[in-house]
Each structure stands twice: as structure tokens, then as C-alpha cells.
Amino acid sequence: MKNWLIHIVVNAVAIIAVGALFDSVMIDGVGGALLAALILSILNAIVRPILVVLTLPITILSLGLFLFIINAITLWLTDAFLGSTFEIDGFGMTIIAAIIISLINLVLNSLIKDMKK
């Protein structure tokens, strides 16, 4: 449970960072970022594995790069669920946001892992 909460906070930080970087990403405050992070985490736990299995041949052919598209789809679904609380203009911006969120998550999760040692 504790790791899941840490993951949600890390996602929220990444979402806030992307919102600060791009005018095309609108977030309704810290609460909106936390809600978006919660929805994104739930979608990553439920929808993402299904999409990964269904698109496995494409993912293999693209050497894993298609996973960024899958991340963008889950981010786009988060946008669709939250309406004006969390909005991203266009699917191209959603792909860029998903890549940056993934990179921020990678860095923050590795820092947290190092702190736990």
C-alpha cells in the first residue's frame, strides 16, 4: 500500500512538471494532479497490461517504442475521465507528455529506490 501511494505522488509530481512545461497541458491545481495520478495509476494497473498483450507484435517490431504509445493512450483516457480537471490538447501532445512523465517517473523512482537502501 505504501509503495502504491508513493507511486501516485511520483506520478502527480510528473504531471505537475509536464503541466508547468507545456501550455497545452492544463491541470486544476495539486488536487487535480493527485486525482489524475490516481486515475492514471488505476488505468496503468488495469488497462495497460491488456493493451500490452494485444499489441505485443507491434511492440516487438518497434523494439518496445510502441510502449510510449500505450502510455499515451492511458494518459489520454485519464484526460477523458477527468474532463476539465486535467486536459491535454491533441494526441501528439499526449505522446510527448507520456514520454516526459515516463522519464520523470524513471528518475524519481530510481532516486527513491536509492534512498531506501
Coordinates of C-alpha atoms in Angstrom, one line a residue:
M1 CA 0.0 0.0 0.0
K2 CA 2.8 2.4 0.9
N3 CA 4.6 1.8 -2.5
W4 CA 1.3 2.5 -4.3
L5 CA 0.9 5.8 -2.5
I6 CA 4.5 6.7 -3.3
H7 CA 3.8 5.8 -7.0
I8 CA 0.8 8.1 -7.0
V9 CA 2.7 11.0 -5.5
V10 CA 5.6 10.5 -8.1
N11 CA 3.0 10.4 -10.9
A12 CA 1.5 13.6 -9.5
V13 CA 4.9 15.4 -9.4
A14 CA 5.5 14.2 -13.0
I15 CA 2.1 15.5 -14.1
I16 CA 2.7 18.9 -12.4
A17 CA 6.1 19.1 -14.1
V18 CA 4.6 18.4 -17.5
G19 CA 1.8 21.0 -16.8
A20 CA 4.5 23.6 -16.0
L21 CA 6.5 22.8 -19.1
F22 CA 3.7 23.0 -21.7
D23 CA 0.7 25.3 -22.0
S24 CA -1.2 22.6 -23.8
V25 CA -1.4 20.6 -20.5
M26 CA -3.9 22.1 -18.1
I27 CA -4.2 20.9 -14.5
D28 CA -6.7 22.1 -11.9
G29 CA -4.2 22.6 -9.1
V30 CA -2.4 20.0 -6.9
G31 CA -5.7 18.2 -6.2
G32 CA -6.3 17.8 -9.9
A33 CA -2.8 16.4 -10.3
L34 CA -3.3 13.9 -7.5
L35 CA -6.6 12.9 -8.9
A36 CA -5.1 12.5 -12.4
A37 CA -2.2 10.5 -10.9
L38 CA -4.7 8.2 -9.1
I39 CA -6.7 7.6 -12.3
L40 CA -3.6 7.1 -14.3
S41 CA -2.3 4.5 -11.8
I42 CA -5.6 2.6 -11.9
L43 CA -5.5 2.6 -15.7
N44 CA -1.9 1.5 -15.7
A45 CA -2.8 -1.4 -13.4
I46 CA -5.9 -2.5 -15.4
V47 CA -5.9 -1.2 -19.0
R48 CA -2.2 -1.0 -19.8
P49 CA -1.5 -4.8 -19.3
I50 CA -4.4 -5.6 -21.7
L51 CA -3.1 -3.2 -24.3
V52 CA 0.5 -4.5 -24.0
V53 CA -0.7 -8.1 -24.6
L54 CA -3.0 -7.0 -27.5
T55 CA -0.2 -5.0 -29.2
L56 CA 2.7 -7.4 -28.5
P57 CA 3.6 -8.0 -32.1
I58 CA 3.8 -4.2 -32.8
T59 CA 5.8 -3.7 -29.6
I60 CA 8.3 -6.3 -30.6
L61 CA 8.6 -5.0 -34.2
S62 CA 9.2 -1.4 -32.8
L63 CA 11.7 -2.7 -30.3
G64 CA 9.5 -1.5 -27.4
L65 CA 8.9 2.0 -28.7
F66 CA 5.2 1.3 -29.1
L67 CA 5.0 1.2 -25.3
F68 CA 5.2 5.0 -25.4
I69 CA 2.0 5.0 -27.5
I70 CA 0.4 2.7 -24.9
N71 CA 1.4 5.1 -22.2
A72 CA -0.1 8.0 -24.2
I73 CA -3.4 6.0 -24.6
T74 CA -3.6 5.6 -20.8
L75 CA -2.8 9.3 -20.4
W76 CA -5.5 10.2 -23.0
L77 CA -8.0 8.0 -21.2
T78 CA -7.1 9.8 -17.9
D79 CA -7.8 13.1 -19.7
A80 CA -11.1 11.8 -21.0
F81 CA -12.2 10.6 -17.5
L82 CA -11.3 13.9 -15.7
G83 CA -12.7 16.4 -18.1
S84 CA -11.6 20.0 -17.2
T85 CA -9.7 18.9 -14.2
F86 CA -6.9 17.5 -16.4
E87 CA -6.7 18.3 -20.1
I88 CA -4.1 17.8 -22.8
D89 CA -4.6 19.4 -26.2
G90 CA -4.1 16.8 -29.0
F91 CA -2.8 13.3 -29.2
G92 CA 0.6 14.5 -30.3
M93 CA 1.0 16.5 -27.1
T94 CA -0.3 13.4 -25.2
I95 CA 2.5 11.3 -26.6
I96 CA 5.1 14.0 -25.7
A97 CA 3.6 14.3 -22.2
A98 CA 3.6 10.5 -21.8
I99 CA 7.3 10.3 -22.7
I100 CA 8.2 13.0 -20.3
I101 CA 6.1 11.6 -17.5
S102 CA 7.8 8.2 -18.1
L103 CA 11.2 9.7 -17.9
I104 CA 10.4 11.7 -14.7
N105 CA 9.0 8.5 -13.2
L106 CA 12.1 6.6 -14.1
V107 CA 14.4 9.3 -12.4
L108 CA 12.2 9.8 -9.3
N109 CA 11.7 6.1 -8.7
S110 CA 15.4 5.3 -9.0
L111 CA 16.1 8.1 -6.5
I112 CA 13.5 6.7 -4.1
K113 CA 15.0 3.2 -4.5
D114 CA 18.5 4.6 -3.7
M115 CA 17.1 6.4 -0.6
K116 CA 15.6 3.1 0.7
K117 CA 18.9 1.3 0.6

